[in-house]
Structures are given as C-alpha cells and as structure tokens.
Amino acid sequence: MAALKNIKFQFVLNTLFSKKGSVISRLNFSRSKSDDAVSVKSLLLQNHRLGSNVLVKGWVKSLRKQKENTFIHIGDGSGEQIQVVIPSSLCHEDCCFNSGVVVRGKVVQNPKANQPTEVKAENLEVVGRLDLNFVNTFCGVSCRTYNYVRQHIHLRPKTTIYPAILRLSSLITTTLHNTLIQDGSISVSTPILTSNDCEGAGKVFFVRPASEELCREMGNNEKLEESYFNKRVYLTVSSQLHLEALAGGISKVFTMDPTFRSENSRTRRHLAEFRMLEAEIAFCSDLQPILSTIECLVKQSAKSLLESLDDLLKTDFATITYRQALELLLENKSVFKKSPRDGADIGSEHELFLVKHIGENKPFYMRTAEDDHSLVSCVDLLVPGVGELCGRSLRENRHSILKRRLEMQNLAETLNWYLDLRRFGGSPTGGFGMGVERLISYLLKIPNLKDIVPFPRTPHHCPM
Amino acid sequence: MAALKNIKFQFVLNTLFSKKGSVISRLNFSRSKSDDAVSVKSLLLQNHRLGSNVLVKGWVKSLRKQKENTFIHIGDGSGEQIQVVIPSSLCHEDCCFNSGVVVRGKVVQNPKANQPTEVKAENLEVVGRLDLNFVNTFCGVSCRTYNYVRQHIHLRPKTTIYPAILRLSSLITTTLHNTLIQDGSISVSTPILTSNDCEGAGKVFFVRPASEELCREMGNNEKLEESYFNKRVYLTVSSQLHLEALAGGISKVFTMDPTFRSENSRTRRHLAEFRMLEAEIAFCSDLQPILSTIECLVKQSAKSLLESLDDLLKTDFATITYRQALELLLENKSVFKKSPRDGADIGSEHELFLVKHIGENKPFYMRTAEDDHSLVSCVDLLVPGVGELCGRSLRENRHSILKRRLEMQNLAETLNWYLDLRRFGGSPTGGFGMGVERLISYLLKIPNLKDIVPFPRTPHHCPM
C-alpha cells in the first residue's frame, strides 16, 4: 500500500518518542473535535442552542435568490436539509444547485417555517464547483428516471432518491448482521477465490493474474491460467461448502460476502455480482429452525424500516408442503400458460408461486427426506415482485449416501475434503442463502436490482 | 438457485391460502422453540433451573470412562464446555473424542466441581461418528501446531484455538461496523469486479467466464477475455475510487469487502485475498478527523476484547510529521542496515518504524500538501509485529491538478468518471483503508494471517 512524504506516523511504541513528547500531538480516545462542523441532522434535532455559531458542510439542494437575502437548502447526505439564509451580497455567483459549500453562521428560529431551525449565514465558501450544463438536468426534477440516472452511475449519489436507497440498504444489512450475532451466530469471511464450483452448474468466472510475466515466473508457459494457484481458480457461486466446514466446530456461522454468476441473463432480477447472506447451523435435523431464522431476519429488517411497512409485520408467514402447493397450483391452473404436473418440471412462469423441481439435478448436498427417498429436505422463500428470496436445505450428513452422489457426479476427488467433514465427527446441519439485494428490493419496493447495488455488474456492463 | 421436491413454501400472499388455514403452520415473530436444545453457554450462565430437562447438542471435547459413570465434556462452538455425567452402560462405544452427540438429561449442581453446573444424562445419541485414526492426533494435544493444522484446513474449526480466533474476529468486525454506523457512516457494497486498476500497480487478477462457449455466444472468438463485459475486467485492489463517488452524495461511507493482489509474496503478512475496511469522508480538508476515526476504530475493537488488552487502551497514540520521523530515524540510524536519507527511498526494513516514501510513485489521487508542493497529505498507521495497518490520504480534489496527473499516467480516458467527480460539485474528501486481518493479528497477537482467515489464498495455494 502506498506510503509517502509529509506523512504523519502513528506509533503505539510510545517509548521511542518519549523524549520527544512535545512534538507528539496526543489524541483523546473519543473522536477529537478539531473539525467543528455539525451535521444537518443534528441541527434539525435541535442539539445546538439558538444563537450559537455553527459550521455546516454540504451540497446546495435548492437556491432562491432575492434582492436582499438568498435562501439555500443544504443537504449533507444525512437525509435531511437545512435552510440557510445569507445576504445576497455575500453569496458568491459560483454557488448554484449542487455546489459543495461550507457555511459559517448562527442557529436561529423561524417560527413561520415548516422546519423552524435555520442558519443565518455570515460566510459561505464554495469548495466544490460544478459544470452547470449537465448536473442541473441530471439532478433536477426534469429527467430523474432510474434508467437515465443509471447511465451516469458515478454521479447517481447526487440524486435525492439514491442516497435514500443506500441509507436504507445499510440499515437492512446492519440489522441482518446484528440479528444473527445476537442469536449467537459468528460472522466469518468466506473466500471469493475457490477451486470448487459449488453446485457443479458451470456458470462460473475464472481468475488468473493479469500479468503474463508473473504467470510465467510462477508456473509454466503452457498453463498460464493455472500458474498462480497451481490449478484453475474460480469466483465463488456460494459459500455453503466452506460454511459447513466452519459449522463443524462453531455450530452457527454466517457470511454476507459477494457471489458471482457468469450467466447471460439480463433481467431486472439478476446481476453478475451480488451479495448473499448465507448461514449454516450445526446439529440441525429439522427445517423448522431454518424457517424461523429466515422469518425472523426478514421481519427484523422490516421492523427496522419505516412504519409504512407495518403491514408486513402483521402478516404471519404461511407454510405448505410441496404436495399441498402442487394441489393449489392445479386448482389454479387456468392462470398458467403451462399446467403444472406432479413430478414434472414446473416452469419459471410459476416462480412467484412455486419453485422449480428438477429431481435429476438436485444438488449433491441436499439431504434425502426420511419419509420419501425420491425427495430431499429443503426450503424456499418466495416473495411478491421478487420471486425466490431465499433457498436452502438440510445437508446430507450420511457419508455413504453423499459419497455415492459425489462419485456419480464425478466430484469425489475435488470434494474429498467435503466428504471428510462427515468422517470426523460431523453433525446433521442445515442452512440457507438469502439474496441481500432481493430482500432490499422487496422491502423498499424497488423492482430493479441495478438501482440497489452501487455499481451493478451485468453482461456487457462494467463501466468503472 | 436450486429448488426441489418436498419443498416447503413460504408465501406472504396469505390470501391464496386462507381457505387452507388448517394446513398452514403459523410461526411466531420471535423464533419458534420447536428445537428445544439449549446452548452450553446458556447452561453455564445458570439460565435453567436445577432439575429441569435439557437437550444439549455438541462435540465431545474429553471423555473419562469409569466403572459406573462416564464423564464427558461437551462443547458446542459457543466457547464453553459443560460436564455431562452418564451411566457407563448408556454410553455407546461410538462415543469418543470429537463425536457429535445429542444428550438428554437434567440440570444438576456439583458443588465440588470448578464449574458447578452439570448435566446428568439419561440418553446420549451419537449423531456424528468419526474416523479415530486421524482426528485424535489432529485435535489432541500432541501436534497442535498452527502449521500442521493449516494443512487440514477444513478440519481446523474442530481445534480449540481456531474457533476462539474466529469468535474474536467476528467480535472485532462487528465492532468496526457498528462503530462507523454509530458515527453516521453508511455501509455500502463496493464491486469486486472492476474495469479500473485503482493504483495502476498492475498487480491484479483478471476474470472471464469459465465457459468458452458462453464467451463465444456473447462476443467474438478473438477476444474471449473481453466477451462478457465488452472489456477486460479485474478483481478490485481497492474500493477507494468507488467510495469517493458515493461520498459525493452521502458524505460518509465505508465497506469491508475483500480485496485482491496477484503478488508472488509468501510472507506471514500477505494474502492474495484479504479484507479491507475502507472509509471515505466528504468535506474533509484536514487529516485530523481521519486520524481520530482510525484511532477510535482500533481502540473500540480493543475495548470489545479481553481486559488483558487494557494496556493498549491506556496508551495514547503518538503523532509526528514525516520530517520529525526522519529526524528520529537518523538519530537511530545505527539499528538499520541501510541508513535513511531525506528525500531518498526508505526501505522496507524500516517498516515497523517508518513508511516507505517514493515521491515519484505517489498515487494520482493523493492531495498535494498546501505548504510544500513536493509533498502529499497522507497518513499511515504502523503497529508492532504487523507493520502497516492503515494508510490513506486526503484526495486531490482540484480538477486541473488531477487532470494533469491522470494524463501523465495515461489514465485520463479510463478514469474520466473519476475526474468528473471534481466537475460536478465535489468537496475536499479524505479516507483510509485498514487491513482487517492485520488489525485482528495485532489485537490477538497471532502473527500469521493464515491463522486468521478461514480459507487463506496465497501463491500456489487454493485447496478448496
């Protein structure tokens, strides 16, 4: 990592500098207040007494120039705006919509305004100038469509709606994290780089050093792609297998790391890179704890959001078996293009109602059901507008059955380590994976995942 | 994602099933108690009254068979162990060190024991058998060296030390996350896949779909590598530039996503894939807020750990300028192989004391110092045993200066979007990146990063 001149150094090895005490600026444990700027939010919460001097930093969100005074709304990314009143003679002509400004002034009350706290400015400095021609149309009301804004993705955070989406996304991911932590689960990093292709689905990206020189230095000329790791290495499609290894000693683990698919699908519900909350629970021989964990996570997320989501909280989740769902589908078959049949492929057109079942393709790790050996124990959560939000299963913890499956799928050698987990004091385990962006899409009613991820990656699209 | 037979469905669309109310198992908002197992931790906290029936699930951590009774210590990954006493006649011979077991019994008190709460077992089921020959030596006392254990990485969570490391790592990352959230920062996902090579250092991995068929379908035969995204795409080396774009509307953002380097370095302090806490602060024209944020994060992490780390909390961080540090180095030049000189390269041998300075190579984004134009404003945190933990800078927010630098480095075209951020209402910004594993290494005094990351990736090493 870079390191340069005029650097300030931090040494915990205080002893080295004990003689030089005078040159060392000592810091408090709590954050120092050398920067005396206050956030807009804190101003509106009336944390500052009337008449006190404040420093406000933010972007101009509206500006109305009158003969005597200029009225400016300033937002600083905290989701609120404050009105600043400044004598027009002191407002520099560079100050316009979306300029970055630093304002010095006094807190005042304007009882006539909707929002009574204001700042009477004595000084305004423009610290971020801008090219008027573009941003006025971009951030203004005129063409604030998602699609247009997405074409200028690096400036998207300057709109009103996008920071709001990101603030709520941050709230949701924090809630997911802390809910699992409070439940005794451990947050772990699972690898992005892996030599396993978890589901054997082949929709993976592979990875090698960009420098062919380095590849040659580390391996041989013929297999550049295998030089760095001595084998082909892929971007993970799921952390499940790694989580199972960790659950073998820690019982409850989860990760919220990115996951990748090299599919050529261009829908509003697919991304090449997306975030998945994956959890694994040891000593789990029943789907019930998984179901209730998922329900709890979704509802805690909703609870942490606006009261307008109260409706969701009041609705209990419904659970039915596959057979029962099939029955219901058959009763409603008139609404489908293709009618569902027992044992046959239930197409993606039913996704909002049913999950596809492809008996032949069931992943090797799913546990065969106790009561019907043609079935496996798994669970999916489908939600309106989004479809599959969550899916996972009990894992096959019986060594002989898993071994046979891996052999049939030619995976016995690569996944020998996974089989090993069943040889050395395993346990019945189960887990799930939840699409984090899809959860946010569902909770915020934002249909396109590209409007949730800061820098979405899709086929033919990785602009920066 | 996979989806199969015998699936249970979850519909928020309750109306569909209102007639079928009887088949729907309704869940409570709080997690259902269908699984009545209690954690070892909760038992030891005496949350269960004496004589009550409990179900304990975990792994056998020690086992002492006597004529009448067998004494077993069970751990369930929560970091504690409980003693279970069972009549030897009821203890199956499969039950041995590290077996996964489910025990039914009653809570009893044994005032003579160190840990008075015990379980008097009435039934013990072995749910995870094991191959004795390997695990006894692996998990036992005999050869519990980090290096040996690392060779069987998938079984590492079964040792005593490794789950402890992961539990503390989880505590530290949770603390980092929540400290920044409480400070008003927003947690964002930054992309792993990027078409920028942030620091122009060339030490990147590149990525393409593994399926050549898909590549051909999406592009042309000549440039398979550019088919999916219409250009070469790399694994990120830093999220800084993306964070700067987001700070352009949200002021304070951070990410803790993985980062990659395709270096051929095999030290205990380098990984090909590692986690970096990166933060960016808009309207930051002074290094002080960055310094105090970093200090606060490190100290909050330490505070969340054991009291044995009290010493660190009592030590104020020391701050000196580059010139002052150089002076100190020169005063101590006898300890270095190569003596430091003003303006010259300070080699890596000084890493624990000083940061290298390579004026010619300073990244384009660092802000030139106001008082001396040959210098830039940046900050590094070095800690004992680990070296550089943290480094970042104020960003060059002056359009003309940055433009000239990008042109000189031939980056003006690719990074036009980054230059744009200075054209449309930017602000002085600054930020930092902190190696999360290095922080954990420092706080826990575990020298090798491979013993901190669950599945470390290093040259020639990506076993699973």
CSV table of N, CA and C in Angstrom, one decimal, chain A residues 141-242:
chain,number,residue,atom,x,y,z
A,141,VAL,N,-35.6,18.0,-11.4
A,141,VAL,CA,-36.8,17.2,-11.5
A,141,VAL,C,-37.1,16.6,-12.8
A,142,SER,N,-36.5,17.3,-13.9
A,142,SER,CA,-37.0,17.1,-15.2
A,142,SER,C,-36.8,15.6,-15.7
A,143,CYS,N,-35.7,15.0,-15.5
A,143,CYS,CA,-35.5,13.7,-16.1
A,143,CYS,C,-34.9,12.7,-15.1
A,144,ARG,N,-35.5,12.7,-13.9
A,144,ARG,CA,-35.0,11.9,-12.8
A,144,ARG,C,-35.5,10.4,-12.9
A,145,THR,N,-35.3,9.8,-14.1
A,145,THR,CA,-35.8,8.4,-14.2
A,145,THR,C,-34.6,7.5,-13.9
A,146,TYR,N,-34.9,6.4,-13.3
A,146,TYR,CA,-33.9,5.4,-12.9
A,146,TYR,C,-32.9,5.1,-14.1
A,147,ASN,N,-33.6,4.9,-15.2
A,147,ASN,CA,-32.8,4.4,-16.3
A,147,ASN,C,-31.8,5.4,-16.8
A,148,TYR,N,-32.2,6.7,-16.9
A,148,TYR,CA,-31.4,7.8,-17.3
A,148,TYR,C,-30.2,7.9,-16.3
A,149,VAL,N,-30.6,7.9,-15.0
A,149,VAL,CA,-29.6,8.2,-14.0
A,149,VAL,C,-28.6,7.1,-14.0
A,150,ARG,N,-29.0,5.8,-14.3
A,150,ARG,CA,-28.1,4.7,-14.3
A,150,ARG,C,-27.0,4.8,-15.3
A,151,GLN,N,-27.2,5.6,-16.4
A,151,GLN,CA,-26.2,5.8,-17.4
A,151,GLN,C,-25.1,6.7,-16.9
A,152,HIS,N,-25.3,7.4,-15.8
A,152,HIS,CA,-24.2,8.2,-15.2
A,152,HIS,C,-24.0,7.8,-13.8
A,153,ILE,N,-23.6,6.6,-13.7
A,153,ILE,CA,-23.7,5.9,-12.4
A,153,ILE,C,-22.8,6.6,-11.3
A,154,HIS,N,-21.7,7.2,-11.7
A,154,HIS,CA,-20.8,7.8,-10.7
A,154,HIS,C,-21.4,9.0,-10.1
A,155,LEU,N,-22.4,9.6,-10.8
A,155,LEU,CA,-23.0,10.8,-10.2
A,155,LEU,C,-24.3,10.5,-9.6
A,156,ARG,N,-24.7,9.2,-9.6
A,156,ARG,CA,-26.0,8.8,-9.1
A,156,ARG,C,-26.2,9.2,-7.6
A,157,PRO,N,-25.1,9.1,-6.8
A,157,PRO,CA,-25.3,9.5,-5.4
A,157,PRO,C,-25.7,11.0,-5.2
A,158,LYS,N,-25.6,11.8,-6.2
A,158,LYS,CA,-26.0,13.2,-6.1
A,158,LYS,C,-27.5,13.4,-6.2
A,159,THR,N,-28.3,12.4,-6.6
A,159,THR,CA,-29.7,12.5,-6.7
A,159,THR,C,-30.3,12.4,-5.3
A,160,THR,N,-31.6,12.6,-5.2
A,160,THR,CA,-32.2,12.6,-3.9
A,160,THR,C,-32.6,11.1,-3.5
A,161,ILE,N,-33.1,10.4,-4.5
A,161,ILE,CA,-33.6,9.0,-4.2
A,161,ILE,C,-32.4,8.0,-3.9
A,162,TYR,N,-31.3,8.1,-4.6
A,162,TYR,CA,-30.3,7.1,-4.5
A,162,TYR,C,-29.6,7.0,-3.1
A,163,PRO,N,-29.2,8.2,-2.6
A,163,PRO,CA,-28.7,8.1,-1.2
A,163,PRO,C,-29.7,7.5,-0.2
A,164,ALA,N,-31.0,7.8,-0.4
A,164,ALA,CA,-32.0,7.2,0.5
A,164,ALA,C,-32.0,5.7,0.3
A,165,ILE,N,-31.9,5.2,-0.9
A,165,ILE,CA,-31.9,3.7,-1.1
A,165,ILE,C,-30.7,3.2,-0.3
A,166,LEU,N,-29.5,3.8,-0.5
A,166,LEU,CA,-28.3,3.3,0.1
A,166,LEU,C,-28.4,3.4,1.7
A,167,ARG,N,-29.0,4.4,2.2
A,167,ARG,CA,-29.1,4.5,3.6
A,167,ARG,C,-30.0,3.4,4.2
A,168,LEU,N,-31.1,3.1,3.5
A,168,LEU,CA,-32.0,2.0,3.9
A,168,LEU,C,-31.3,0.7,3.7
A,169,SER,N,-30.5,0.5,2.7
A,169,SER,CA,-29.8,-0.7,2.4
A,169,SER,C,-28.8,-1.0,3.6
A,170,SER,N,-28.1,0.1,4.0
A,170,SER,CA,-27.2,0.0,5.1
A,170,SER,C,-27.9,-0.4,6.4
A,171,LEU,N,-29.1,0.1,6.6
A,171,LEU,CA,-29.8,-0.2,7.8
A,171,LEU,C,-30.2,-1.7,7.7
A,172,ILE,N,-30.6,-2.2,6.6
A,172,ILE,CA,-31.1,-3.6,6.4
A,172,ILE,C,-29.9,-4.5,6.7
A,173,THR,N,-28.8,-4.3,6.0
A,173,THR,CA,-27.6,-5.2,6.2
A,173,THR,C,-27.1,-5.2,7.6
A,174,THR,N,-27.1,-4.0,8.2
A,174,THR,CA,-26.7,-3.9,9.6
A,174,THR,C,-27.7,-4.7,10.5
A,175,THR,N,-29.0,-4.6,10.2
A,175,THR,CA,-30.0,-5.4,11.0
A,175,THR,C,-29.8,-6.9,10.8
A,176,LEU,N,-29.5,-7.3,9.6
A,176,LEU,CA,-29.3,-8.8,9.3
A,176,LEU,C,-28.1,-9.2,10.1
A,177,HIS,N,-27.0,-8.5,10.1
A,177,HIS,CA,-25.8,-8.8,10.8
A,177,HIS,C,-26.1,-8.9,12.3
A,178,ASN,N,-26.6,-7.9,12.9
A,178,ASN,CA,-26.8,-7.9,14.3
A,178,ASN,C,-27.8,-8.9,14.8
A,179,THR,N,-28.8,-9.1,14.0
A,179,THR,CA,-29.8,-10.1,14.4
A,179,THR,C,-29.1,-11.5,14.6
A,180,LEU,N,-28.3,-11.9,13.6
A,180,LEU,CA,-27.6,-13.2,13.7
A,180,LEU,C,-26.6,-13.2,14.8
A,181,ILE,N,-25.9,-12.1,15.0
A,181,ILE,CA,-24.9,-12.0,16.1
A,181,ILE,C,-25.6,-12.2,17.4
A,182,GLN,N,-26.8,-11.5,17.6
A,182,GLN,CA,-27.5,-11.7,18.9
A,182,GLN,C,-28.0,-13.1,19.1
A,183,ASP,N,-28.2,-13.8,18.0
A,183,ASP,CA,-28.7,-15.2,18.1
A,183,ASP,C,-27.5,-16.1,18.3
A,184,GLY,N,-26.3,-15.6,18.5
A,184,GLY,CA,-25.2,-16.5,18.9
A,184,GLY,C,-24.4,-17.0,17.6
A,185,SER,N,-24.7,-16.4,16.5
A,185,SER,CA,-24.0,-16.8,15.3
A,185,SER,C,-22.7,-16.0,15.1
A,186,ILE,N,-21.8,-16.5,14.4
A,186,ILE,CA,-20.5,-15.9,14.2
A,186,ILE,C,-20.3,-15.4,12.8
A,187,SER,N,-19.9,-14.1,12.6
A,187,SER,CA,-19.7,-13.6,11.2
A,187,SER,C,-18.3,-14.0,10.7
A,188,VAL,N,-18.3,-14.7,9.6
A,188,VAL,CA,-17.0,-15.1,9.1
A,188,VAL,C,-16.8,-14.6,7.6
A,189,SER,N,-15.5,-14.5,7.2
A,189,SER,CA,-15.2,-14.2,5.8
A,189,SER,C,-15.0,-15.5,5.1
A,190,THR,N,-15.8,-15.7,4.0
A,190,THR,CA,-15.6,-16.9,3.2
A,190,THR,C,-14.9,-16.5,1.9
A,191,PRO,N,-14.1,-17.4,1.3
A,191,PRO,CA,-13.3,-16.9,0.2
A,191,PRO,C,-14.1,-16.6,-1.1
A,192,ILE,N,-13.7,-15.6,-1.8
A,192,ILE,CA,-14.2,-15.3,-3.1
A,192,ILE,C,-13.5,-16.2,-4.1
A,193,LEU,N,-12.2,-16.4,-3.9
A,193,LEU,CA,-11.5,-17.3,-4.8
A,193,LEU,C,-11.6,-18.8,-4.3
A,194,THR,N,-12.0,-19.7,-5.2
A,194,THR,CA,-12.2,-21.0,-4.8
A,194,THR,C,-11.9,-22.0,-5.9
A,195,SER,N,-11.4,-23.2,-5.6
A,195,SER,CA,-11.1,-24.2,-6.6
A,195,SER,C,-12.3,-25.1,-6.7
A,196,ASN,N,-13.4,-24.9,-6.0
A,196,ASN,CA,-14.6,-25.7,-6.1
A,196,ASN,C,-15.6,-24.9,-6.9
A,197,ASP,N,-16.4,-25.6,-7.7
A,197,ASP,CA,-17.6,-24.9,-8.3
A,197,ASP,C,-18.8,-25.5,-7.6
A,198,CYS,N,-19.2,-24.8,-6.5
A,198,CYS,CA,-20.1,-25.4,-5.5
A,198,CYS,C,-21.3,-26.3,-6.1
A,199,GLU,N,-22.0,-25.7,-7.0
A,199,GLU,CA,-23.2,-26.5,-7.4
A,199,GLU,C,-23.0,-27.3,-8.7
A,200,GLY,N,-21.7,-27.3,-9.2
A,200,GLY,CA,-21.4,-28.0,-10.4
A,200,GLY,C,-22.2,-27.4,-11.6
A,201,ALA,N,-22.6,-26.2,-11.5
A,201,ALA,CA,-23.5,-25.6,-12.5
A,201,ALA,C,-22.7,-25.0,-13.7
A,202,GLY,N,-21.4,-24.8,-13.5
A,202,GLY,CA,-20.6,-24.4,-14.6
A,202,GLY,C,-20.7,-22.9,-14.9
A,203,LYS,N,-21.6,-22.2,-14.2
A,203,LYS,CA,-21.8,-20.7,-14.5
A,203,LYS,C,-20.8,-19.9,-13.7
A,204,VAL,N,-19.5,-20.2,-13.8
A,204,VAL,CA,-18.5,-19.5,-13.0
A,204,VAL,C,-17.6,-18.6,-13.9
A,205,PHE,N,-17.0,-17.7,-13.2
A,205,PHE,CA,-15.9,-16.9,-13.8
A,205,PHE,C,-14.6,-17.5,-13.3
A,206,PHE,N,-13.6,-17.5,-14.2
A,206,PHE,CA,-12.3,-17.9,-13.6
A,206,PHE,C,-11.3,-16.8,-13.6
A,207,VAL,N,-10.2,-17.0,-12.9
A,207,VAL,CA,-9.4,-15.9,-12.5
A,207,VAL,C,-7.9,-16.3,-12.7
A,208,ARG,N,-7.1,-15.3,-13.3
A,208,ARG,CA,-5.7,-15.5,-13.3
A,208,ARG,C,-5.0,-14.2,-13.1
A,209,PRO,N,-3.7,-14.1,-12.8
A,209,PRO,CA,-3.0,-12.8,-12.7
A,209,PRO,C,-3.1,-12.2,-14.1
A,210,ALA,N,-3.3,-10.9,-14.1
A,210,ALA,CA,-3.3,-10.1,-15.4
A,210,ALA,C,-1.9,-10.1,-16.0
A,211,SER,N,-0.9,-10.2,-15.2
A,211,SER,CA,0.5,-10.2,-15.7
A,211,SER,C,1.0,-11.5,-16.2
A,212,GLU,N,1.1,-11.7,-17.5
A,212,GLU,CA,1.6,-13.0,-18.0
A,212,GLU,C,3.0,-13.2,-17.6
A,213,GLU,N,3.7,-12.2,-17.4
A,213,GLU,CA,5.1,-12.3,-16.9
A,213,GLU,C,5.1,-13.0,-15.5
A,214,LEU,N,4.2,-12.5,-14.7
A,214,LEU,CA,4.1,-13.1,-13.3
A,214,LEU,C,3.7,-14.6,-13.5
A,215,CYS,N,2.8,-14.9,-14.4
A,215,CYS,CA,2.3,-16.3,-14.6
A,215,CYS,C,3.5,-17.2,-15.0
A,216,ARG,N,4.3,-16.6,-15.9
A,216,ARG,CA,5.5,-17.4,-16.4
A,216,ARG,C,6.5,-17.6,-15.3
A,217,GLU,N,6.7,-16.6,-14.5
A,217,GLU,CA,7.6,-16.7,-13.4
A,217,GLU,C,7.2,-17.7,-12.3
A,218,MET,N,5.9,-17.9,-12.2
A,218,MET,CA,5.3,-18.8,-11.2
A,218,MET,C,5.0,-20.2,-11.7
A,219,GLY,N,4.8,-20.3,-13.0
A,219,GLY,CA,4.4,-21.6,-13.4
A,219,GLY,C,5.1,-22.0,-14.7
A,220,ASN,N,4.3,-22.4,-15.7
A,220,ASN,CA,5.0,-22.7,-17.0
A,220,ASN,C,4.2,-22.0,-18.1
A,221,ASN,N,4.7,-22.0,-19.3
A,221,ASN,CA,4.1,-21.3,-20.4
A,221,ASN,C,2.8,-21.9,-20.9
A,222,GLU,N,2.7,-23.2,-20.7
A,222,GLU,CA,1.5,-23.8,-21.3
A,222,GLU,C,0.2,-23.6,-20.6
A,223,LYS,N,0.4,-23.5,-19.2
A,223,LYS,CA,-0.9,-23.4,-18.5
A,223,LYS,C,-0.8,-22.1,-17.6
A,224,LEU,N,-0.8,-21.0,-18.3
A,224,LEU,CA,-0.7,-19.7,-17.7
A,224,LEU,C,-1.8,-19.6,-16.6
A,225,GLU,N,-3.0,-20.1,-17.0
A,225,GLU,CA,-4.2,-19.9,-16.1
A,225,GLU,C,-4.1,-20.7,-14.8
A,226,GLU,N,-3.2,-21.6,-14.8
A,226,GLU,CA,-3.1,-22.4,-13.5
A,226,GLU,C,-1.8,-22.1,-12.8
A,227,SER,N,-1.1,-21.1,-13.2
A,227,SER,CA,0.2,-20.8,-12.6
A,227,SER,C,0.2,-20.3,-11.2
A,228,TYR,N,-0.7,-19.4,-10.9
A,228,TYR,CA,-0.7,-18.7,-9.6
A,228,TYR,C,-1.0,-19.6,-8.5
A,229,PHE,N,-2.1,-20.4,-8.7
A,229,PHE,CA,-2.6,-21.3,-7.6
A,229,PHE,C,-2.3,-22.8,-7.9
A,230,ASN,N,-1.6,-23.1,-9.0
A,230,ASN,CA,-1.3,-24.4,-9.4
A,230,ASN,C,-2.6,-25.2,-9.8
A,231,LYS,N,-3.6,-24.5,-10.1
A,231,LYS,CA,-4.9,-25.1,-10.5
A,231,LYS,C,-5.8,-23.9,-11.0
A,232,ARG,N,-6.8,-24.3,-11.7
A,232,ARG,CA,-7.8,-23.3,-12.1
A,232,ARG,C,-8.6,-22.8,-10.8
A,233,VAL,N,-8.8,-21.5,-10.8
A,233,VAL,CA,-9.5,-21.0,-9.6
A,233,VAL,C,-10.6,-20.1,-10.1
A,234,TYR,N,-11.7,-20.2,-9.4
A,234,TYR,CA,-13.0,-19.5,-9.8
A,234,TYR,C,-13.4,-18.5,-8.8
A,235,LEU,N,-14.4,-17.7,-9.2
A,235,LEU,CA,-15.1,-16.8,-8.3
A,235,LEU,C,-16.2,-17.6,-7.7
A,236,THR,N,-16.4,-17.5,-6.4
A,236,THR,CA,-17.4,-18.4,-5.7
A,236,THR,C,-18.8,-18.1,-6.2
A,237,VAL,N,-19.6,-19.2,-6.3
A,237,VAL,CA,-21.0,-19.1,-6.6
A,237,VAL,C,-21.8,-19.3,-5.3
A,238,SER,N,-21.2,-19.8,-4.3
A,238,SER,CA,-21.8,-19.9,-3.0
A,238,SER,C,-20.8,-20.3,-1.9
A,239,SER,N,-21.0,-19.8,-0.7
A,239,SER,CA,-20.0,-20.1,0.4
A,239,SER,C,-20.5,-21.3,1.2
A,240,GLN,N,-21.5,-22.0,0.7
A,240,GLN,CA,-22.1,-23.0,1.6
A,240,GLN,C,-21.1,-24.1,2.0
A,241,LEU,N,-20.4,-24.6,1.1
A,241,LEU,CA,-19.5,-25.7,1.5
A,241,LEU,C,-18.5,-25.3,2.5
A,242,HIS,N,-17.9,-24.1,2.3
A,242,HIS,CA,-17.0,-23.6,3.3
A,242,HIS,C,-17.7,-23.3,4.7
